[in-house]
Amino acid sequence: MTSLPLTPSSDNGHRNGNDETSGAVNRGDPILDFLDKIRLSAGAAARGEAMDENEGEEESPTELNTTNSAGGFLIVSPDKLSVKYTNTNLHSYDVGVAQANRPAPFKSLTYYFEIFVKDAGLKGKVAIGFTKEGFVMRRQPGWEVDSCGYHGDDGHIYRGKGTGEAFGPTYTTGDTVGAGINYASQEFFFTKNGALVGKIPKDIKGHLFPTVGVHSQNEEVSVNFGKKKFVFDVNGYETSARNKQQMAIEKISIPPNIGYELVKTYLLHYGYEETLDAFNLATETTVPPIVIAQENVMDEDDSSYDLHQRNTLRKLVRNGDIDAAMANLRDWYPQIVQDDKSVVCFLLHCQKFIELVRVGKLAEGVKFGRLELAKFVGLTEFQDIIEDCFALLVYSKPEESPVGYFLDDSQRELVADAVNAAILSTNPNKKDVRHLHSHLEILLRQLTVCCLERRSLNGDQGETFRLHHVLNNNSTRR
Amino acid sequence: MSLFRIFINQLEEDDQEMATSKKVITRGEWEKKLNAVKLRKEDMNTLVMNFLVTEGFVEAADKFQRESGTKPEIDLATITDRMAVKKAVQNGNVEDAIEKVNDLNPEILDTNPELFFHLQQQRLIELIRQGKTEEALEFAQEELAPRGEENHAFLQELEKTVALLVFEDASNCPVKDLLDISHRLKTASEVNAAILTSQSHEKDPKLPSLLKMLIWAQNQLDEKAVYPHINDLSTGQLEDPSD
């Protein structure tokens, strides 16, 4: 008898078995998506987070960079959050400039920071703005190409040359001035003491560092990168920007009753028969009755194919009654289960194992594992998942373990969906491989890709669409 | 060359420049991107549940919870109550509806004078529809006239409604829309929305907004790229760009 490996494999997020294909599994087969979904859960569990939150943590500026600041003209405080001009000359190449330690992160709607003018010194030549890496650190932000700055002495905005344009009020000792980037509108915006001063188009590409400049004796400025509450309500600003966008979106017209259509085809596609019956009854008895265009529902995907059988199988799987599910499949769709090493068989056998562990029948689980699961261990496509699954045996409280996701309801749903997809694929009327995705899913994917692509063409700046966020935050897209 | 000609030539040049500066994404590339999207089944289920709950389909929501394990975001019992109110208005039983709303949450009508006025107005319309002229007038004087005094918009609505009484054949008069069943539905919708809001629930399902967002996102991306569109939401068919 083969001995079962019991240690969980380390990094499941990235093993896709692309190199080797086992005989039973065709790499182009979309049903493999279900295996990948399990891997996503594994990866997320390892990171301790909900799935698909992984935009890749972008780091934010936290303090001033002391290594490249204009030494000799300013000193940076030990906490790296204040600067003071030490020189007495006022030559235009003697500016004391400091940049933040990191550039502004891209993947949100805005970035914002503030300065507080502790002392406007002799001439109040304070500036706030954004510059790029390699900026000439002895010039005010805005005086050089690829930089911008809002200057306190004249209230002008400088956008890459030595002369500025009238922009806003001057600012001096005691004022809090903020500078921000709006990635959606591709603009810089500036604030003074909590009020918006103005905005200009952002025509600089690439990473931008929050920057502060001081240029006369005794000028002293402190910086806030978010550790303290901002004076300007930047969250309110973001919300109103989002609301404006949302209002523009709401004005778009869509076919009437399309929501009902999509829900109906969703229910049909996944075989939620009882829900569908209740839904149909409800739409027929509302006042006025909601008419769902029949020609759209009886589409070429023929979503109502074998609805009752799919519903029966779904119920069995969701109840953990895998033996009955397998029996029905052998009866009704032998072609799905004739290859015992297919993805569907794998998922079902795995699920049976999981159900045994769930009720504590570990000995029986081991026995079953040897009988039906051991054969998957050598196969690249399944190995990582099966090893993690076996790991359930090791824990006294498997549901709290790193592999506890196998015991979640979502795992049962996943297996039910895989069986559903397999049955749909037996439909002789099937024209193409769309049996994995319902209409609703197709539309959501298109929406996601459009937003991602747009952001990518925007220099990867700004928010994108994440369904999970939309569902959990009211009317925001992240 | 005339200035006009120079201008036109410049526009054509700009046009060509714009057309060629857009990124072209082939069907194959686009489909690869589509397949790479990670959508959680649970999230799609939640979206559907949100639709069922907001529309008030209690039985469907209950069955969906059983069949998919998705939890409804509000207590299904509150949906039943809300639907009873909506139905009452749709059937013209406004007094009953008002009673039910107050049972559900007395603050709803207290904090919603416009809604309350519209409900009272609907009650008046129903009295007129039933031919109970005297009762209608009494009701208008006692309940609605005071509201009209407080608010000019209410007064105008009130006058329109009372005008129904003046015509022999109310179904053919200038204000006949008030008698139409659609007015009941409008009022019913208003009540439905107010109840949802009072339960801290959004009054509209999220699904239609997402569909609008899809169209919007495609329009936005059109400025910078050429790629396969979905032009018919009902079929979800990918269509290659026209050129």
XYZ file of C-alpha atoms in Angstrom:
721
model
C 0.000 0.000 0.000
C 1.284 3.424 -0.760
C 1.845 5.598 2.257
C 0.101 8.887 2.220
C 2.097 12.096 2.467
C 0.717 14.134 5.294
C 2.598 17.406 5.181
C 0.890 20.326 3.476
C 2.697 21.577 0.420
C 4.111 25.047 0.789
C 3.197 27.209 -2.103
C 0.079 26.249 -3.953
C -0.694 29.527 -5.547
C 1.665 29.011 -8.406
C 1.754 25.388 -9.326
C -0.325 24.808 -12.377
C 1.277 21.714 -13.784
C 1.875 23.402 -17.084
C 4.878 21.319 -17.975
C 3.369 17.885 -17.973
C -0.071 16.800 -18.908
C -1.400 13.602 -17.460
C -3.177 11.333 -19.889
C -6.607 11.981 -18.486
C -6.500 15.743 -18.463
C -6.487 17.924 -21.536
C -4.773 21.164 -20.594
C -7.110 23.171 -22.780
C -10.145 21.800 -20.939
C -11.917 24.660 -19.212
C -13.043 22.356 -16.417
C -9.529 22.740 -15.056
C -10.649 26.186 -13.940
C -12.217 24.479 -10.958
C -8.871 23.143 -9.838
C -7.388 26.589 -10.175
C -10.150 27.985 -8.011
C -9.163 25.620 -5.236
C -5.594 26.795 -5.581
C -6.748 30.382 -5.234
C -8.399 29.522 -1.937
C -5.217 27.836 -0.819
C -3.106 30.830 -1.740
C -5.466 33.215 -0.028
C -5.593 31.065 3.100
C -1.824 31.046 3.203
C -1.798 34.816 3.097
C -4.614 35.054 5.599
C -6.896 37.111 3.424
C -10.036 36.849 1.361
C -9.555 35.806 -2.226
C -8.792 38.330 -4.946
C -7.791 41.080 -2.598
C -4.307 40.628 -3.933
C -3.752 43.749 -5.962
C -0.226 43.513 -4.643
C 0.284 45.791 -1.712
C 1.639 49.095 -2.896
C 3.756 50.877 -0.360
C 3.045 54.462 0.503
C 5.375 57.293 1.427
C 5.874 57.434 5.173
C 8.646 59.949 5.746
C 11.133 62.175 3.971
C 14.103 60.824 2.147
C 17.233 62.072 3.857
C 19.766 60.610 1.472
C 18.914 62.771 -1.494
C 17.676 65.954 0.107
C 19.550 69.140 -0.664
C 22.112 68.956 2.081
C 23.748 72.249 2.945
C 20.489 74.086 2.378
C 18.158 72.301 4.661
C 18.182 69.859 7.492
C 15.620 67.133 7.996
C 14.428 66.445 11.515
C 15.296 63.151 13.219
C 11.724 61.926 12.784
C 12.082 62.680 9.049
C 8.850 64.598 8.987
C 10.120 68.197 9.123
C 12.527 70.341 7.159
C 14.249 73.596 8.013
C 16.148 75.925 5.702
C 19.584 76.584 7.089
C 21.198 78.750 4.490
C 21.060 82.495 4.155
C 21.618 82.864 0.409
C 18.680 83.178 -1.901
C 20.197 82.138 -5.198
C 17.642 80.297 -7.292
C 19.789 77.183 -7.233
C 19.956 77.160 -3.446
C 16.513 75.767 -2.729
C 16.205 73.216 0.051
C 14.159 70.372 -1.382
C 13.087 67.116 0.172
C 11.220 64.225 -1.424
C 9.263 61.485 0.298
C 10.935 58.120 0.771
C 8.620 56.470 -1.761
C 6.586 57.608 -4.724
C 2.835 57.995 -4.517
C 1.070 54.642 -4.969
C -0.933 54.232 -8.169
C -3.747 51.831 -7.606
C -6.320 53.951 -5.893
C -8.506 56.838 -6.822
C -6.297 59.509 -5.258
C -3.095 60.121 -3.397
C -2.781 63.017 -0.977
C -0.415 64.528 1.575
C -0.152 67.796 3.528
C 2.448 70.190 4.859
C 2.167 72.519 7.799
C 4.139 75.754 7.639
C 5.697 76.039 11.073
C 7.646 79.120 10.165
C 7.588 81.063 6.929
C 11.007 82.482 7.761
C 12.373 85.548 6.114
C 10.581 85.388 2.767
C 7.937 82.608 2.950
C 9.195 80.780 -0.129
C 7.651 77.441 0.752
C 6.516 75.072 -1.968
C 4.601 71.810 -2.148
C 4.275 69.568 -5.156
C 5.403 66.449 -6.965
C 8.668 65.576 -8.653
C 10.249 62.557 -10.249
C 13.235 60.529 -9.261
C 16.401 62.364 -10.225
C 14.912 65.791 -9.762
C 17.432 68.601 -9.362
C 17.202 68.947 -5.628
C 18.241 72.575 -5.519
C 15.272 73.922 -7.469
C 11.699 74.421 -6.330
C 9.221 71.761 -7.403
C 7.631 73.090 -10.567
C 10.648 75.031 -11.803
C 11.971 72.057 -13.721
C 10.402 69.857 -16.367
C 8.339 66.905 -15.084
C 7.509 68.543 -11.806
C 4.795 70.711 -10.386
C 4.552 72.948 -7.382
C 2.209 75.316 -5.597
C 4.299 78.105 -4.094
C 3.442 79.932 -0.917
C 5.112 83.242 -1.663
C 3.082 84.136 -4.741
C 0.260 81.579 -4.738
C 1.234 80.588 -8.275
C 1.339 77.152 -9.779
C 4.554 76.082 -11.487
C 4.363 73.376 -14.112
C 7.797 72.703 -15.460
C 9.264 76.131 -16.047
C 10.498 79.089 -14.069
C 7.415 81.221 -14.585
C 4.193 80.193 -12.984
C 0.529 80.972 -13.431
C -1.845 82.548 -10.967
C -3.525 79.726 -9.147
C -4.558 80.365 -5.590
C -3.895 82.272 -2.401
C -0.444 82.669 -0.920
C 0.251 80.762 2.263
C 2.439 81.347 5.274
C 3.082 80.482 8.914
C 0.271 78.435 10.425
C -1.223 77.290 7.142
C -1.783 73.687 6.203
C -1.403 73.094 2.498
C -2.118 69.845 0.703
C -1.197 68.370 -2.661
C -2.892 65.435 -4.300
C -3.242 63.386 -7.457
C -6.598 62.293 -8.849
C -5.799 59.272 -11.002
C -9.216 59.036 -12.561
C -9.244 62.565 -13.882
C -5.458 62.636 -14.212
C -5.180 65.899 -12.333
C -3.154 67.431 -9.556
C -5.175 69.198 -6.893
C -4.111 71.483 -4.083
C -5.757 72.561 -0.854
C -5.235 75.223 1.778
C -6.512 74.900 5.327
C -9.074 72.299 4.373
C -10.420 73.983 1.282
C -9.775 72.996 -2.296
C -7.672 75.651 -4.037
C -7.669 74.289 -7.557
C -6.638 71.576 -9.989
C -4.407 71.283 -13.014
C -4.023 68.497 -15.556
C -1.377 65.960 -14.729
C 0.780 65.627 -17.779
C 3.680 63.920 -16.057
C 3.855 60.158 -16.421
C 5.390 57.616 -14.134
C 6.126 57.578 -10.438
C 5.863 60.876 -8.608
C 7.369 61.758 -5.268
C 5.611 64.070 -2.821
C 7.991 67.009 -2.543
C 8.480 69.995 -0.304
C 10.718 73.029 -0.826
C 12.016 75.783 1.440
C 14.076 78.717 0.291
C 14.642 81.414 2.887
C 16.269 81.689 6.242
C 14.494 79.902 9.086
C 11.696 78.497 6.972
C 10.409 75.372 8.631
C 7.776 72.978 7.370
C 6.414 69.692 8.686
C 4.927 66.967 6.527
C 1.992 64.646 7.069
C 1.862 61.496 4.967
C -1.269 60.260 6.610
C -0.129 59.349 10.095
C -2.219 62.221 11.417
C -5.686 63.136 10.253
C -5.643 65.457 7.264
C -7.122 68.925 7.531
C -8.709 68.521 4.098
C -11.462 65.950 3.877
C -9.862 63.845 1.193
C -12.274 60.955 1.768
C -15.160 63.322 1.141
C -13.433 64.516 -2.007
C -13.032 60.938 -3.214
C -16.629 60.131 -2.383
C -17.949 63.097 -4.293
C -15.727 62.220 -7.270
C -17.074 58.677 -7.206
C -20.628 59.924 -6.857
C -20.210 62.168 -9.881
C -19.001 59.210 -11.880
C -21.785 57.058 -10.528
C -24.356 59.658 -11.581
C -22.961 59.668 -15.101
C -23.167 55.880 -15.148
C -26.738 55.829 -13.873
C -27.845 57.930 -16.823
C -26.918 55.150 -19.239
C -29.910 53.204 -20.445
C -30.098 49.432 -20.525
C -32.836 47.204 -21.913
C -35.782 47.050 -19.495
C -36.007 43.836 -17.487
C -32.495 42.778 -18.437
C -31.780 42.242 -14.753
C -34.582 39.690 -14.563
C -33.359 38.022 -17.740
C -29.867 37.639 -16.406
C -31.017 36.300 -13.061
C -33.252 33.805 -14.808
C -30.495 32.506 -17.068
C -28.148 32.376 -14.079
C -30.562 30.184 -12.170
C -31.095 27.990 -15.239
C -27.392 27.708 -15.932
C -26.470 26.527 -12.483
C -29.544 24.375 -12.014
C -31.155 26.214 -9.115
C -34.498 24.731 -10.065
C -36.554 25.521 -6.991
C -35.360 29.100 -6.917
C -36.193 29.364 -10.587
C -39.724 28.121 -10.035
C -40.277 30.641 -7.255
C -38.716 33.362 -9.371
C -40.942 32.588 -12.352
C -44.007 32.615 -10.149
C -43.011 35.934 -8.646
C -42.373 37.635 -11.976
C -45.669 36.359 -13.323
C -47.651 37.624 -10.356
C -46.163 41.061 -9.941
C -48.262 43.989 -10.949
C -47.714 44.462 -13.850
C -46.241 41.038 -14.687
C -42.630 41.140 -15.666
C -42.256 39.760 -19.132
C -38.923 38.190 -19.814
C -38.295 37.995 -23.518
C -38.491 34.309 -24.258
C -36.267 34.400 -27.291
C -33.409 35.582 -25.166
C -33.820 32.926 -22.533
C -34.109 30.018 -24.961
C -30.700 30.921 -26.249
C -28.332 28.766 -28.173
C -26.782 27.710 -24.909
C -30.012 25.889 -24.071
C -29.578 26.580 -20.389
C -32.608 24.543 -19.398
C -31.004 21.318 -20.572
C -31.501 18.549 -18.024
C -32.384 21.102 -15.393
C -33.923 18.623 -13.022
C -31.014 16.221 -13.104
C -28.548 19.019 -12.515
C -30.603 20.259 -9.613
C -30.771 16.806 -8.083
C -27.033 16.360 -8.317
C -26.411 19.803 -6.877
C -28.587 19.021 -3.884
C -26.772 15.763 -3.241
C -23.334 17.316 -3.442
C -24.292 20.245 -1.241
C -25.593 17.825 1.341
C -22.346 15.943 1.274
C -24.039 12.844 -0.112
C -21.312 12.008 -2.563
C -22.085 8.304 -2.892
C -25.601 9.044 -4.083
C -24.258 11.680 -6.447
C -21.801 9.236 -7.966
C -24.534 6.621 -8.307
C -26.767 9.036 -10.161
C -23.945 10.092 -12.426
C -23.158 6.495 -13.304
C -26.799 5.985 -14.157
C -27.537 9.148 -16.071
C -24.189 10.336 -17.441
C -21.775 7.433 -17.455
C -19.564 9.292 -19.911
C -18.681 11.853 -17.242
C -17.483 9.293 -14.710
C -16.133 6.540 -16.888
C -12.624 7.949 -16.662
C -11.880 7.649 -12.987
C -9.001 10.076 -13.277
C -11.031 12.921 -14.736
C -11.313 16.237 -12.984
C -14.920 15.602 -12.018
C -14.092 12.234 -10.486
C -11.177 13.764 -8.670
C -13.335 16.490 -7.200
C -16.027 14.048 -6.152
C -13.610 11.605 -4.534
C -11.905 14.480 -2.766
C -15.217 15.718 -1.527
C -16.144 12.318 -0.166
C -12.883 12.300 1.732
C -13.611 15.783 3.029
C -17.072 14.742 4.189
C -15.608 11.827 6.129
C -13.133 14.130 7.833
C -15.911 16.576 8.585
C -17.727 14.026 10.737
C -14.544 12.749 12.308
C -14.451 9.386 10.532
C -10.729 9.569 10.082
C -10.029 5.857 9.852
C -12.616 5.449 7.166
C -11.162 8.508 5.494
C -7.722 6.990 5.369
C -9.132 3.775 3.972
C -11.058 5.646 1.324
C -8.033 7.762 0.550
C -5.925 4.710 -0.149
C -8.607 3.245 -2.348
C -9.675 6.177 -4.438
C -7.336 9.120 -3.929
C -3.889 7.591 -3.900
C -3.973 7.266 -7.665
C -4.012 11.028 -8.033
C -0.885 11.595 -6.033
C 1.514 11.043 -8.880
C -0.375 13.217 -11.338
C 0.959 16.733 -11.756
C -2.438 18.221 -12.294
C -3.802 17.104 -8.956
C -0.818 16.566 -6.721
C -0.714 19.839 -4.854
C -4.413 19.803 -4.126
C -4.543 16.195 -3.022
C -1.629 16.691 -0.679
C -3.300 19.656 0.957
C -6.500 17.687 1.214
C -4.795 14.809 2.987
C -3.372 17.313 5.416
C -6.838 17.604 6.895
C -6.145 14.355 8.725
C -3.363 15.901 10.725
C -5.330 18.495 12.604
C -7.580 17.912 15.555
C -9.586 20.950 14.442
C -9.289 20.778 10.679
C -11.739 23.638 10.096
C -9.374 26.000 11.860
C -6.284 24.745 10.086
C -4.543 26.295 7.088
C -6.392 23.787 4.910
C -9.713 24.492 6.543
C -11.094 25.986 3.335
C -11.818 22.457 2.119
C -14.487 22.234 4.775
C -16.161 25.484 3.730
C -19.521 25.533 2.068
C -17.835 27.136 -0.910
C -15.966 23.919 -1.606
C -19.221 21.993 -1.876
C -20.553 24.703 -4.146
C -17.451 24.414 -6.296
C -17.845 20.660 -6.733
C -21.545 21.096 -7.461
C -20.644 23.673 -10.112
C -18.097 21.342 -11.672
C -20.639 18.530 -11.901
C -23.116 21.006 -13.352
C -20.630 22.114 -15.989
C -19.820 18.505 -16.864
C -23.491 17.704 -17.390
C -24.026 20.797 -19.502
C -21.158 19.705 -21.697
C -23.023 16.499 -22.546
C -25.705 18.513 -24.290
C -25.612 17.499 -27.952
C -26.928 20.929 -28.876
C -23.905 22.609 -27.451
C -22.166 24.674 -30.053
C -19.213 26.034 -28.193
C -17.388 25.881 -24.955
C -19.458 28.433 -23.153
C -20.890 25.921 -20.732
C -18.702 27.100 -17.939
C -19.933 30.653 -17.748
C -23.429 31.993 -17.331
C -24.387 35.160 -19.193
C -24.045 37.140 -16.035
C -20.521 35.923 -15.551
C -19.614 36.722 -19.139
C -20.768 40.301 -18.669
C -18.931 40.667 -15.375
C -15.734 39.377 -16.945
C -16.030 41.839 -19.795
C -16.555 44.637 -17.287
C -13.506 43.583 -15.300
C -11.237 43.348 -18.319
C -12.384 46.693 -19.717
C -11.599 48.384 -16.424
C -8.270 46.635 -16.045
C -7.269 47.435 -19.591
C -8.260 51.047 -19.225
C -6.224 51.339 -16.076
C -3.303 49.660 -17.740
C -3.451 52.164 -20.592
C -3.560 54.886 -17.963
C -0.108 53.973 -16.809
C -1.623 51.449 -14.417
C -3.022 54.277 -12.342
C -6.358 54.442 -10.644
C -8.960 52.061 -9.398
C -10.382 49.072 -11.136
C -13.511 46.995 -10.835
C -13.688 44.317 -8.171
C -17.042 42.682 -7.675
C -16.209 41.697 -4.146
C -15.630 45.316 -3.174
C -18.747 46.559 -4.911
C -20.819 44.074 -2.986
C -19.317 44.985 0.333
C -19.034 48.741 0.012
C -22.034 50.613 -1.164
C -21.612 51.895 -4.680
C -17.877 52.190 -4.796
C -15.569 50.548 -7.192
C -12.103 49.778 -6.077
C -4.844 76.583 -50.308
C -7.761 78.208 -48.628
C -7.784 78.341 -44.872
C -10.792 76.071 -44.944
C -8.910 73.428 -46.900
C -5.938 73.630 -44.561
C -8.299 73.186 -41.648
C -9.957 70.116 -43.171
C -6.617 68.546 -44.031
C -5.466 69.016 -40.474
C -8.604 67.351 -39.137
C -8.095 64.369 -41.410
C -4.519 64.044 -40.302
C -5.577 64.215 -36.688
C -8.229 61.605 -37.339
C -5.792 59.173 -38.845
C -3.325 59.851 -36.097
C -5.980 59.163 -33.507
C -7.136 55.976 -35.161
C -3.651 54.542 -35.386
C -2.622 55.610 -31.896
C -5.196 53.357 -30.272
C -3.984 50.048 -28.974
C -5.384 47.118 -30.939
C -6.306 44.027 -28.962
C -7.091 40.912 -30.975
C -9.913 38.560 -30.192
C -7.495 35.883 -29.021
C -5.703 38.246 -26.662
C -8.973 39.568 -25.330
C -10.361 36.092 -24.670
C -7.216 35.217 -22.790
C -7.722 38.231 -20.569
C -11.359 37.303 -20.047
C -10.423 33.810 -18.954
C -7.850 35.124 -16.530
C -10.436 37.049 -14.499
C -11.019 35.617 -11.052
C -14.646 35.835 -10.100
C -15.859 34.167 -6.983
C -19.039 32.143 -7.286
C -20.038 33.419 -3.857
C -19.904 36.994 -5.101
C -22.106 36.245 -8.075
C -24.529 34.437 -5.798
C -24.545 37.463 -3.519
C -25.324 39.699 -6.475
C -28.288 37.507 -7.412
C -29.486 37.354 -3.821
C -29.268 41.133 -3.588
C -31.478 41.331 -6.672
C -34.080 38.931 -5.297
C -34.167 40.662 -1.932
C -34.415 44.199 -3.281
C -37.150 43.203 -5.713
C -38.950 41.581 -2.829
C -39.111 38.013 -4.140
C -39.230 36.368 -0.733
C -39.875 32.789 -1.750
C -37.213 32.923 -4.424
C -34.728 34.405 -1.961
C -35.553 31.739 0.582
C -35.158 28.936 -1.961
C -31.939 30.466 -3.205
C -30.577 30.472 0.297
C -31.350 26.788 0.582
C -30.039 25.852 -2.837
C -26.848 27.860 -2.785
C -26.061 28.579 0.827
C -26.045 32.322 0.150
C -27.175 34.396 3.073
C -29.678 37.155 2.373
C -28.410 40.519 3.452
C -31.557 41.360 5.370
C -34.012 39.304 7.319
C -36.447 37.674 4.886
C -39.325 38.376 7.257
C -38.882 42.088 6.635
C -39.266 41.447 2.926
C -42.627 39.787 3.483
C -43.808 42.805 5.431
C -42.501 45.181 2.810
C -44.146 43.252 0.001
C -47.462 43.270 1.875
C -47.331 47.046 1.963
C -46.402 47.275 -1.697
C -49.181 44.902 -2.674
C -51.724 46.805 -0.639
C -50.908 50.010 -2.488
C -50.900 48.239 -5.837
C -54.386 46.964 -5.058
C -55.616 50.381 -4.000
C -55.892 49.534 -0.282
C -53.996 52.571 0.846
C -55.411 52.764 4.359
C -54.295 49.203 4.932
C -50.875 50.003 3.509
C -50.427 52.982 5.805
C -51.356 50.898 8.804
C -48.860 48.226 7.802
C -46.085 50.753 7.274
C -46.639 52.178 10.706
C -46.607 48.689 12.185
C -43.339 48.015 10.446
C -41.718 51.277 11.488
C -43.652 54.395 12.514
C -40.672 56.583 11.773
C -40.886 55.949 8.058
C -43.922 58.124 7.500
C -42.898 60.564 10.213
C -39.634 61.308 8.488
C -41.031 61.213 4.968
C -43.658 63.917 4.529
C -43.575 63.647 0.762
C -44.242 59.927 0.869
C -47.022 60.395 3.386
C -48.626 63.028 1.215
C -48.453 60.790 -1.842
C -50.059 57.957 0.071
C -52.855 60.223 1.242
C -53.221 61.514 -2.288
C -53.533 57.945 -3.545
C -56.192 57.336 -0.930
C -58.088 60.302 -2.248
C -57.773 59.026 -5.793
C -59.184 55.658 -4.755
C -62.145 57.309 -3.047
C -62.851 59.294 -6.193
C -62.461 56.156 -8.316
C -65.069 54.434 -6.176
C -67.433 57.332 -6.710
C -67.481 58.247 -2.994
C -67.558 61.947 -3.723
C -68.626 63.242 -0.306
C -66.164 61.111 1.559
C -63.481 62.209 -0.866
C -64.162 65.865 -0.295
C -64.227 65.437 3.449
C -60.983 63.538 3.339
C -59.391 66.164 1.113
C -60.403 68.970 3.437
C -59.362 67.312 6.651
C -56.229 65.442 5.729
C -54.816 66.925 2.585
C -55.643 70.615 2.664
C -53.475 71.232 5.758
C -50.520 69.581 4.000
C -51.198 71.720 0.964
C -51.025 74.849 3.049
C -47.579 73.905 4.283
C -46.125 73.084 0.916
C -46.756 74.638 -2.457
C -45.896 71.520 -4.437
C -48.349 69.506 -2.350
C -51.006 72.111 -2.960
C -50.599 71.812 -6.704
C -50.842 68.036 -6.524
C -53.900 68.342 -4.346
C -55.577 70.687 -6.783
C -54.871 68.332 -9.650
C -56.390 65.450 -7.727
C -59.497 67.317 -6.658
C -59.956 68.360 -10.277
C -60.880 64.729 -10.966
C -64.133 65.367 -9.145
C -65.094 68.158 -11.470
C -65.281 66.074 -14.604
C -68.244 63.897 -15.498
C -66.019 61.433 -17.212
C -62.876 61.470 -15.176
C -61.223 58.901 -17.406
C -61.072 61.404 -20.213
C -60.022 64.559 -18.443
C -56.641 66.304 -18.500
C -55.612 64.777 -15.181
C -56.760 61.239 -15.997
C -53.234 59.874 -15.495
C -53.879 60.020 -11.784
C -56.512 57.328 -12.159
C -54.203 55.104 -14.152
C -52.874 52.015 -12.484
C -49.361 53.269 -13.125
C -49.930 55.916 -10.504
C -50.589 53.212 -7.950
C -47.394 51.510 -9.007
C -45.482 54.741 -8.684
C -46.714 55.218 -5.156
C -46.006 51.569 -4.384
C -42.454 51.985 -5.604
C -42.008 55.034 -3.449
C -43.118 53.186 -0.354
C -40.928 50.228 -1.222
C -37.898 52.467 -1.545
C -38.621 54.273 1.704
C -38.914 51.017 3.622
C -35.667 49.700 2.172
C -33.900 52.927 3.039
C -35.215 52.816 6.582
C -33.711 49.350 6.876
C -30.374 50.768 5.742
C -30.635 48.862 2.556
C -30.101 50.325 -0.859
C -33.345 50.775 -2.676
C -32.065 49.551 -5.997
C -30.495 46.218 -6.812
C -26.833 46.385 -7.739
C -27.087 44.325 -10.888
C -28.492 46.991 -13.243
C -25.792 49.443 -12.103
C -23.120 46.946 -13.004
C -24.624 46.509 -16.450
C -24.570 50.266 -16.955
C -21.018 50.295 -15.715
C -20.132 47.751 -18.400
C -21.436 50.002 -21.138
C -19.685 52.971 -19.567
C -16.418 51.065 -19.224
C -16.551 50.037 -22.880
C -17.177 53.636 -23.890
C -14.240 54.777 -21.793
C -11.924 52.124 -23.185
C -12.990 53.013 -26.733
C -11.010 56.220 -26.361
C -7.780 54.330 -26.069
C -8.178 50.884 -27.576
C -9.781 48.779 -30.282
C -11.068 45.495 -28.901
C -14.031 43.072 -28.999
C -17.227 44.524 -27.539
C -20.339 43.095 -26.057
C -23.026 45.127 -27.756
C -26.064 43.080 -26.835
C -26.329 42.553 -23.109
C -28.961 39.860 -23.551
C -26.752 37.540 -25.541
C -23.382 38.514 -24.169
C -21.859 37.788 -27.549
C -18.408 39.134 -28.177
C -18.293 41.100 -31.371
C -15.105 41.840 -33.169
C -14.362 45.497 -33.760
C -15.882 46.667 -37.005
C -12.694 47.492 -38.820
